[in-house]
Amino acid sequence: MRGTMMPFPLTLFSILERAGKLFPKVEIVSRRPDHSLHRSTYGEMYRRARALAAGLQRAGLKPGDRVATLSWNHREHVEAYFGVPAAGGIVHTLNLRLSGDELTQIARHAGDRFLILDDVLVGSYEKFRGKCPIERVWVVPTSGKSVPSGYENYEELVGEPAPSDFRYPEVDENEAAAMCYTSGTTGQPKGVAYSHRALVLHSLAVSLVQGFEIGQGDTAVVIVPMFHANCWGLPQAAAMLGTKLVLPGPYLDPVSLLELIDGERATYAAAVPTIWMGIAEQLETHPGKWEISPEFHATSGGAATPEALIERCERLGIELRCSWGMTEMTPAGTTSYVKSTLDGLGPQEKLRVRSLAGIPFPMVEARVMTPDGEAAWDGKTPGELQVRGPFVAESYYNMPEAGDRWTGDGWFRTGDVATIDAEGYVRIADRTKDVIKSGGEWISSVALENVLMGHPAVKEAAVVGLPHPKWQERPLAAVVKKDGVGTSEEELRRELVALLAAKFAKWQLPDAIVFVEAIPRTSVGKFMKSRLREEFKDWKWEG
Ligand code: ADP
């Protein structure tokens, strides 16, 4: 049938136009390296993003060229998120915590042509300078000092406003606007290219009440790094909605973050669970020091959020909603809330539901496939979680050898072991590489950690499978004791064994509980189980 709707392309340009025209006075606040707060607006971001686009075109950017960023979260990074695509380029966020060799490899693989670089990160760039095809580098003077010699000044690039006849490029909505590499927690980093269409649909999905629940009136502290996993889509969603943005720059310690949450009267923030653990600890040890807005709510994602953390944060005035996602999914996959039809559940059961990965976002479909190729919907049988949808990657950038991550019938194989119950709730048991294979059965490290971290004397805990001569693998729990807790290690070990024994079958219990100073973290603050396994690789089981 003809005469339906306009074939209007979904692009980031309409989000940029909307932010600039409808919300020009809404603030974007950025923490600078000297701790000061820089105040700007969507109006300024709009003008500067368009100036950046025009500047990049003058510098010779061709459609599809990759422009990398090596930056913290701040206004100029938001400009790049919009200005690079507005020039017809692809903004490629480099992870500033990677080594020079890793950055060389990624910048080469992506074919980055230009780089926008924070002045405070020039040292990181020097480690791979000259080893990749980057032709020109503009340095953002975030610390207010002059740009180091030998570098061009980003302020000059955006200093000349876009000409009045500036036009956005005519792009197909399926063309790439942004790009990000997986952080390589479980292998070689892989490039994911986000299309305009995916970014727009993702912005709509995450904004929903049963998503991240953000709106125009919110003030959002974006703690999740802009260099990781498309920053959970928050810069684009916030610009679309006209949400005030608060960007923490290089300061991700709990005290600096609480200063922002209190000082800016934040109503929303997004971060991985380890950040929420740190924030909860500060609030507990300094009651009354910071004020949390009664409207404050938050997303905790990127790793499993223990039930005890949800409860603990709730007592401190922070309502956490869990979310599961992946770089390959732009990255939102699921989010957890109690459906109205489950309102009759008791408080403990509701808490359990809230700690799950949850219900898929609109337009995301999920299924669990058991090793015999059957889909399982009973909430008990674990299998591989597979997903599909308009903001799920169809392949990795320039990596045909990773084609086996997609099934013949068009689903993306997440590499997570999960269950889905009849209500549609997804529960992540583990990453395939972290699941503990004991005597032909699987043990979920996430489930054990959830219980261990429920003990009031436990600061954090991670469970890993270590090789065992008889059972293939057996679980070892690494536990960090809270500071200033009187309980001895021996007592705590006994209490933890009792706590676990009440919830798990005997064969699922860890064979060893060891106390450590800290659990190693990945570049984005998740527990790094591969490092823990490496640390304990020579572990001798008793008996
Ligand atoms: P990386 O593999 O480097 O951590 P991503 O940041 O893309 O890369 O993380 C995706 C992975 O993080 C998922 O495959 C899953 O294993 C884990 N993850 C994300 N959210 C959750 C969650 N809510 N619960 C459990 N695991 C999660």
XYZ file of C-alpha atoms and ligand atoms in Angstrom:
570
model
C 0.000 0.000 0.000
C 1.287 3.479 -0.808
C 0.612 6.684 1.060
C 1.618 5.518 4.528
C 4.228 7.388 6.554
C 7.188 9.504 5.515
C 10.364 7.509 4.971
C 12.024 9.897 7.423
C 15.472 8.602 8.407
C 16.305 8.077 12.079
C 19.535 10.013 12.653
C 21.471 11.661 15.458
C 21.046 14.957 13.615
C 17.421 15.217 14.695
C 18.484 14.647 18.312
C 21.157 17.349 18.038
C 18.695 19.788 16.439
C 16.134 19.067 19.131
C 18.622 19.615 21.968
C 19.852 22.886 20.464
C 16.453 24.305 19.540
C 14.198 23.079 22.351
C 16.502 22.831 25.385
C 19.208 25.455 24.779
C 19.240 26.653 28.378
C 19.478 23.221 30.031
C 22.864 22.794 31.671
C 25.764 20.454 30.975
C 28.083 20.507 33.994
C 31.596 19.069 33.704
C 34.103 18.435 36.479
C 37.528 19.687 35.380
C 40.897 18.180 36.369
C 41.396 20.993 38.948
C 38.096 19.858 40.532
C 36.235 23.014 39.447
C 32.816 22.710 37.798
C 32.495 24.004 34.262
C 28.950 25.083 33.372
C 27.681 25.001 29.831
C 24.335 24.379 28.080
C 22.820 22.304 25.302
C 22.670 25.561 23.318
C 26.450 25.892 23.476
C 26.980 22.179 22.894
C 24.792 22.461 19.765
C 26.769 25.382 18.350
C 30.103 23.818 19.159
C 29.160 20.347 17.831
C 28.168 21.915 14.504
C 31.340 24.001 14.523
C 33.295 20.790 15.151
C 31.535 19.132 12.199
C 32.389 22.042 9.905
C 35.968 22.140 11.257
C 36.490 18.422 10.638
C 35.205 18.803 7.095
C 37.655 21.671 6.541
C 40.385 19.382 7.866
C 39.535 16.924 5.084
C 37.274 14.406 6.833
C 35.608 12.117 4.317
C 32.309 10.273 4.868
C 32.851 7.230 7.086
C 36.245 8.359 8.411
C 36.901 7.370 12.000
C 37.579 10.142 14.500
C 38.810 8.708 17.795
C 38.396 10.267 21.228
C 40.623 9.672 24.246
C 38.662 11.562 26.843
C 36.943 11.568 30.206
C 33.237 12.435 30.533
C 32.781 16.141 29.816
C 31.021 18.607 27.543
C 33.589 18.379 24.741
C 33.144 14.605 24.637
C 29.388 15.141 24.192
C 30.214 17.525 21.333
C 32.250 14.764 19.684
C 29.395 12.257 20.150
C 27.253 14.543 17.936
C 29.729 16.667 15.983
C 31.719 13.807 14.430
C 28.608 12.116 12.952
C 27.342 15.563 11.890
C 30.482 15.819 9.744
C 29.737 12.410 8.208
C 32.369 10.685 10.362
C 32.241 7.885 12.926
C 33.154 8.757 16.504
C 35.315 6.009 17.972
C 35.691 6.161 21.747
C 39.060 4.753 22.840
C 39.280 3.275 26.351
C 41.757 5.480 28.202
C 42.605 2.744 30.690
C 44.139 0.441 28.086
C 47.875 0.070 27.588
C 49.773 1.698 24.719
C 49.988 -1.662 22.920
C 46.266 -2.322 23.240
C 45.444 1.186 22.007
C 47.839 0.772 19.073
C 46.128 -2.445 18.090
C 42.603 -0.991 18.386
C 43.367 2.342 16.655
C 45.007 0.421 13.810
C 42.190 -2.063 13.487
C 39.599 0.741 13.471
C 41.692 2.772 11.007
C 41.315 5.942 13.089
C 42.314 9.001 11.058
C 41.892 11.850 13.546
C 42.008 12.035 17.327
C 40.399 14.349 19.890
C 42.533 14.072 23.027
C 42.239 15.425 26.584
C 45.254 17.481 27.614
C 45.582 15.373 30.774
C 45.802 12.218 28.616
C 48.556 13.348 26.261
C 50.912 10.973 28.128
C 48.659 8.002 27.258
C 48.653 9.013 23.604
C 52.429 9.383 23.551
C 52.590 5.621 24.247
C 51.078 4.825 20.851
C 51.851 7.955 18.892
C 53.338 7.099 15.487
C 52.328 3.424 15.751
C 48.899 3.851 14.141
C 47.442 5.747 11.190
C 46.235 8.804 13.174
C 47.055 11.856 11.024
C 45.979 14.782 13.171
C 45.380 15.275 16.858
C 43.450 18.089 18.540
C 44.020 18.554 22.241
C 41.120 19.663 24.466
C 42.480 22.075 27.104
C 40.329 20.728 29.963
C 42.744 21.882 32.658
C 42.812 25.451 31.352
C 46.552 25.280 30.663
C 48.063 25.879 27.252
C 48.120 22.975 24.815
C 51.502 21.143 24.797
C 53.779 22.116 21.938
C 53.529 19.954 18.847
C 49.762 19.595 19.243
C 46.830 21.456 17.668
C 44.277 23.143 19.912
C 40.738 21.746 19.842
C 39.393 25.183 20.751
C 40.699 26.489 17.433
C 38.961 23.663 15.593
C 35.601 24.613 17.129
C 36.380 28.344 17.317
C 34.869 29.155 13.950
C 31.073 28.698 13.964
C 29.513 26.403 11.352
C 28.607 28.474 8.273
C 24.952 29.468 7.955
C 24.556 27.130 4.966
C 25.981 24.131 6.903
C 24.041 20.987 5.973
C 24.076 17.607 7.698
C 25.353 14.864 5.413
C 22.768 12.761 3.654
C 23.288 9.447 5.350
C 21.342 6.247 5.275
C 20.016 5.588 8.789
C 21.776 2.218 8.748
C 25.187 3.797 8.340
C 27.526 3.970 11.312
C 27.664 7.078 13.500
C 29.737 5.695 16.385
C 32.036 2.858 17.229
C 33.298 1.153 20.368
C 35.468 -1.893 21.096
C 34.448 -4.486 23.658
C 36.703 -4.198 26.658
C 38.118 -7.648 26.079
C 37.314 -9.057 29.516
C 37.075 -12.445 27.854
C 39.308 -12.223 24.822
C 40.409 -10.013 21.977
C 38.657 -6.607 21.796
C 36.115 -6.514 18.974
C 34.760 -3.447 17.210
C 31.054 -2.661 17.267
C 29.713 0.006 14.896
C 26.470 1.726 15.971
C 24.139 2.894 13.214
C 22.187 6.155 13.456
C 19.004 4.127 13.512
C 20.178 1.936 16.405
C 21.255 4.986 18.431
C 17.893 6.721 17.964
C 15.772 3.661 18.776
C 18.008 2.876 21.753
C 17.565 6.440 23.068
C 13.799 5.999 22.992
C 13.950 2.591 24.660
C 16.189 3.546 27.582
C 14.226 6.710 28.376
C 11.039 4.780 29.180
C 9.634 4.575 32.679
C 10.375 0.847 32.639
C 13.854 1.633 31.282
C 16.235 4.063 32.931
C 13.238 6.275 33.726
C 14.746 9.626 32.796
C 12.957 12.707 31.577
C 13.348 16.400 30.877
C 13.179 17.379 34.526
C 15.919 15.001 35.620
C 19.508 15.826 36.484
C 21.625 12.851 35.440
C 25.103 12.106 36.768
C 26.694 9.991 34.062
C 29.280 7.961 35.966
C 29.587 5.187 33.395
C 32.523 6.216 31.182
C 31.792 7.756 27.800
C 34.604 5.589 26.387
C 32.840 2.361 27.330
C 29.850 0.654 25.701
C 28.408 3.832 24.170
C 28.052 5.216 27.701
C 24.852 3.157 28.026
C 23.298 5.489 25.429
C 22.911 8.230 28.035
C 24.418 11.200 26.147
C 22.051 10.669 23.217
C 18.999 9.934 25.399
C 19.664 12.963 27.623
C 20.079 15.281 24.611
C 16.860 13.942 23.097
C 14.955 14.527 26.343
C 16.660 17.748 27.447
C 17.901 16.144 30.669
C 20.510 18.132 32.593
C 23.858 16.326 32.355
C 26.449 16.193 35.116
C 29.758 14.725 33.945
C 32.376 13.732 36.527
C 35.544 14.189 34.420
C 38.440 12.175 35.885
C 36.997 11.926 39.413
C 35.174 8.635 39.891
C 35.908 8.119 43.583
C 32.790 7.883 45.787
C 33.396 11.167 47.640
C 33.721 13.228 44.431
C 30.631 11.523 43.018
C 28.605 12.186 46.170
C 29.633 15.847 46.024
C 28.136 16.013 42.519
C 24.989 14.075 43.450
C 24.384 16.372 46.428
C 25.676 19.659 44.964
C 23.746 19.413 41.684
C 20.611 17.961 43.356
C 20.880 14.957 41.036
C 17.801 12.827 40.463
C 19.505 10.061 38.459
C 22.861 8.335 38.044
C 24.183 5.290 36.208
C 27.143 3.130 37.232
C 28.465 -0.414 37.673
C 27.743 -2.185 41.011
C 31.277 -1.680 42.411
C 30.725 2.110 42.246
C 27.438 1.746 44.165
C 29.273 -0.361 46.770
C 31.772 2.486 47.284
C 29.039 5.122 47.458
C 27.024 3.064 49.974
C 30.105 2.668 52.162
C 30.730 6.440 52.234
C 27.095 7.230 53.028
C 27.153 4.713 55.879
C 30.376 5.977 57.404
C 29.438 9.683 57.093
C 25.713 9.886 57.840
C 24.200 13.290 57.070
C 27.256 14.551 55.161
C 25.567 14.457 51.758
C 21.921 14.963 50.892
C 20.293 12.684 48.344
C 17.248 14.094 46.542
C 14.029 12.203 47.403
C 13.549 11.726 43.662
C 16.951 10.115 43.185
C 16.946 6.808 41.303
C 19.750 4.960 39.611
C 20.745 2.248 37.187
C 23.196 -0.426 38.268
C 24.456 -2.564 35.420
C 27.363 -4.074 33.544
C 27.677 -6.819 36.162
C 25.315 -8.573 38.572
C 23.973 -6.407 41.413
C 23.696 -8.394 44.666
C 20.325 -8.278 46.440
C 22.071 -7.021 49.577
C 23.386 -4.003 47.667
C 19.884 -3.083 46.464
C 18.605 -3.253 50.052
C 21.581 -1.365 51.435
C 21.242 1.436 48.885
C 17.502 1.647 49.508
C 18.161 2.305 53.212
C 20.434 5.154 52.115
C 17.852 6.730 49.806
C 19.132 5.279 46.534
C 16.682 3.252 44.490
C 18.732 0.961 42.252
C 17.308 -0.604 39.144
C 19.403 -3.402 37.643
C 20.151 -3.615 33.980
C 21.974 -6.121 31.799
C 23.551 -5.237 28.494
C 26.559 -5.545 26.252
C 28.691 -3.317 24.045
C 27.168 -5.278 21.143
C 23.651 -4.104 22.148
C 24.203 -0.301 22.155
C 24.248 -1.569 25.083
C 20.832 -1.942 26.776
C 19.418 -5.481 26.877
C 17.154 -5.848 29.900
C 16.127 -4.001 33.026
C 14.467 -5.278 36.153
C 11.239 -4.152 37.748
C 8.322 -5.953 39.374
C 5.459 -6.303 36.902
C 2.054 -5.100 38.121
C 0.750 -8.662 37.799
C 3.372 -9.775 40.356
C 2.384 -7.167 42.896
C 1.178 -9.880 45.276
C 4.735 -11.181 45.850
C 6.221 -10.779 49.331
C 9.035 -8.257 49.970
C 11.850 -10.859 49.799
C 10.531 -12.279 46.551
C 10.182 -8.758 45.079
C 13.768 -8.038 46.039
C 14.874 -11.234 44.284
C 13.006 -10.192 41.130
C 14.588 -6.726 41.246
C 18.080 -8.209 41.397
C 17.583 -10.213 38.183
C 18.754 -8.955 34.793
C 15.038 -8.519 34.151
C 12.717 -7.918 31.223
C 14.054 -7.143 27.725
C 13.803 -3.555 26.541
C 11.176 -2.930 23.847
C 12.357 -4.223 20.481
C 14.894 -6.595 22.108
C 14.020 -10.280 21.945
C 15.776 -12.815 24.145
C 15.887 -16.619 24.281
C 17.884 -19.221 26.175
C 19.202 -22.167 24.175
C 20.268 -25.315 26.017
C 23.259 -27.335 24.781
C 20.836 -29.703 22.965
C 19.503 -26.826 20.903
C 16.185 -26.435 22.724
C 14.785 -23.095 23.890
C 14.146 -23.143 27.680
C 11.512 -20.950 29.354
C 11.174 -22.650 32.738
C 13.415 -20.319 34.738
C 15.483 -23.351 35.807
C 17.279 -24.811 32.803
C 20.376 -22.772 32.027
C 21.572 -22.216 28.508
C 23.157 -19.605 26.309
C 21.367 -16.285 26.206
C 20.736 -15.167 22.630
C 19.260 -11.847 21.523
C 18.105 -9.986 18.444
C 16.700 -6.558 17.718
C 17.289 -3.268 15.894
C 20.058 -2.169 18.283
C 21.878 -5.503 18.404
C 25.034 -5.733 16.247
C 24.788 -7.896 13.120
C 28.553 -8.478 13.018
C 31.803 -7.153 14.447
C 33.652 -4.509 12.505
C 36.064 -6.136 10.074
C 36.298 -9.447 11.925
C 34.733 -12.215 9.837
C 36.455 -14.860 12.002
C 34.070 -13.935 14.843
C 31.049 -14.766 12.674
C 30.264 -17.772 14.889
C 28.846 -15.365 17.484
C 25.664 -15.238 15.349
C 23.363 -18.224 14.877
C 22.189 -19.428 11.473
C 18.711 -18.052 12.236
C 19.935 -14.548 13.015
C 20.413 -14.326 16.786
C 23.473 -12.910 18.573
C 25.120 -15.365 20.953
C 25.838 -13.290 24.059
C 28.279 -15.711 25.715
C 26.253 -15.407 28.933
C 24.689 -18.409 30.638
C 21.159 -17.545 31.731
C 17.667 -18.740 32.472
C 14.372 -17.164 31.379
C 11.212 -17.865 33.357
C 7.630 -18.040 32.182
C 7.141 -14.340 33.076
C 10.035 -13.446 30.752
C 12.565 -12.504 33.458
C 16.160 -13.129 32.428
C 18.556 -14.283 35.153
C 22.250 -14.215 34.303
C 24.010 -17.193 35.901
C 27.457 -16.382 34.545
C 29.574 -15.586 31.583
C 30.238 -18.871 29.753
C 33.885 -18.549 30.778
C 33.058 -17.965 34.464
C 30.499 -20.713 35.000
C 31.970 -23.429 37.251
C 31.858 -26.889 35.729
C 31.854 -29.416 38.539
C 31.379 -33.131 37.854
C 29.215 -32.519 34.780
C 27.030 -29.950 36.584
C 27.145 -26.147 36.409
C 27.520 -23.926 39.450
C 26.598 -20.245 39.133
C 29.329 -18.032 40.594
C 26.925 -15.075 40.495
C 24.398 -16.863 42.734
C 27.084 -17.706 45.317
C 28.447 -14.139 45.274
C 24.957 -12.776 45.776
C 24.684 -14.644 49.083
C 28.265 -13.947 50.234
C 27.838 -10.213 49.654
C 24.669 -10.357 51.755
C 26.762 -10.871 54.925
C 27.179 -7.548 56.741
C 30.913 -8.090 57.331
C 31.677 -8.748 53.654
C 32.793 -5.799 51.547
C 32.997 -7.717 48.284
C 33.303 -11.297 47.084
C 33.971 -13.174 43.880
C 33.751 -16.902 43.199
C 35.859 -18.639 40.559
C 36.193 -22.221 39.355
C 39.674 -23.689 39.734
C 40.913 -26.927 38.145
C 40.246 -30.024 40.254
C 41.692 -33.513 39.603
C 38.410 -35.319 40.232
C 35.603 -32.834 39.541
C 37.145 -30.847 36.648
C 36.557 -27.579 38.554
C 35.578 -26.606 42.068
C 34.541 -23.185 43.413
C 36.854 -20.982 45.448
C 35.413 -17.841 47.044
C 37.653 -14.800 47.452
C 36.246 -12.505 50.122
C 37.189 -8.972 51.164
C 36.323 -8.221 54.798
C 34.832 -4.817 55.606
C 37.224 -2.411 57.349
C 36.901 -2.218 61.109
C 34.864 -5.409 61.492
C 35.710 -7.218 64.728
C 34.874 -10.755 63.519
C 37.937 -12.948 62.979
C 38.521 -14.591 59.600
C 37.841 -17.992 61.155
C 34.465 -16.857 62.577
C 33.467 -15.139 59.375
C 34.385 -18.212 57.337
C 32.162 -20.367 59.578
C 29.269 -17.904 59.273
C 29.603 -17.735 55.491
C 29.634 -21.521 55.180
C 26.430 -21.669 57.257
C 24.807 -18.911 55.190
C 25.615 -20.672 51.923
C 24.651 -24.116 53.227
C 21.143 -22.818 53.958
C 20.652 -21.881 50.283
C 22.687 -24.266 48.150
C 23.113 -27.993 47.699
C 26.297 -29.385 49.271
C 28.049 -29.984 45.940
C 27.534 -26.332 44.972
C 29.301 -24.914 48.029
C 32.772 -23.391 47.622
C 35.523 -25.796 48.719
C 37.595 -22.875 49.941
C 36.924 -19.382 51.250
C 40.028 -17.199 51.196
C 40.393 -13.626 52.416
C 41.999 -11.110 50.061
C 42.776 -7.379 50.170
C 40.719 -6.508 47.075
C 39.070 -8.176 44.095
C 40.919 -7.239 40.875
C 38.902 -4.929 38.607
C 38.623 -4.550 34.821
C 39.233 -1.227 33.083
C 35.614 -0.257 33.736
C 35.474 -1.400 37.361
C 33.950 -4.881 37.038
C 35.378 -7.826 38.986
C 38.086 -9.401 36.852
C 37.620 -13.127 37.351
C 40.299 -14.072 34.818
C 42.930 -12.319 36.969
C 41.606 -14.010 40.103
C 41.809 -17.433 38.446
C 45.366 -16.601 37.407
C 46.268 -15.577 40.988
C 45.003 -18.883 42.374
C 46.056 -21.139 39.508
C 48.425 -23.167 41.697
C 45.825 -23.675 44.420
C 46.093 -27.107 46.077
C 42.727 -28.546 47.144
C 42.714 -30.296 50.488
C 41.855 -33.979 50.716
P 32.985 -6.830 28.922
O 32.779 -8.237 28.425
O 34.329 -6.375 28.623
O 32.583 -6.630 30.352
P 30.650 -5.336 28.250
O 30.852 -4.146 29.081
O 30.006 -5.197 26.935
O 32.036 -5.983 28.017
O 29.876 -6.318 29.190
C 28.953 -7.252 28.789
C 28.907 -8.371 29.787
O 28.781 -7.882 31.125
C 27.721 -9.263 29.603
O 27.946 -10.210 28.582
C 27.594 -9.910 30.990
O 28.474 -10.992 31.138
C 28.026 -8.803 31.918
N 26.838 -8.117 32.469
C 26.323 -6.938 32.076
N 25.247 -6.610 32.820
C 25.056 -7.611 33.699
C 24.086 -7.896 34.727
N 23.113 -7.044 35.031
N 24.196 -9.067 35.398
C 25.195 -9.927 35.132
N 26.129 -9.724 34.179
C 26.063 -8.597 33.475
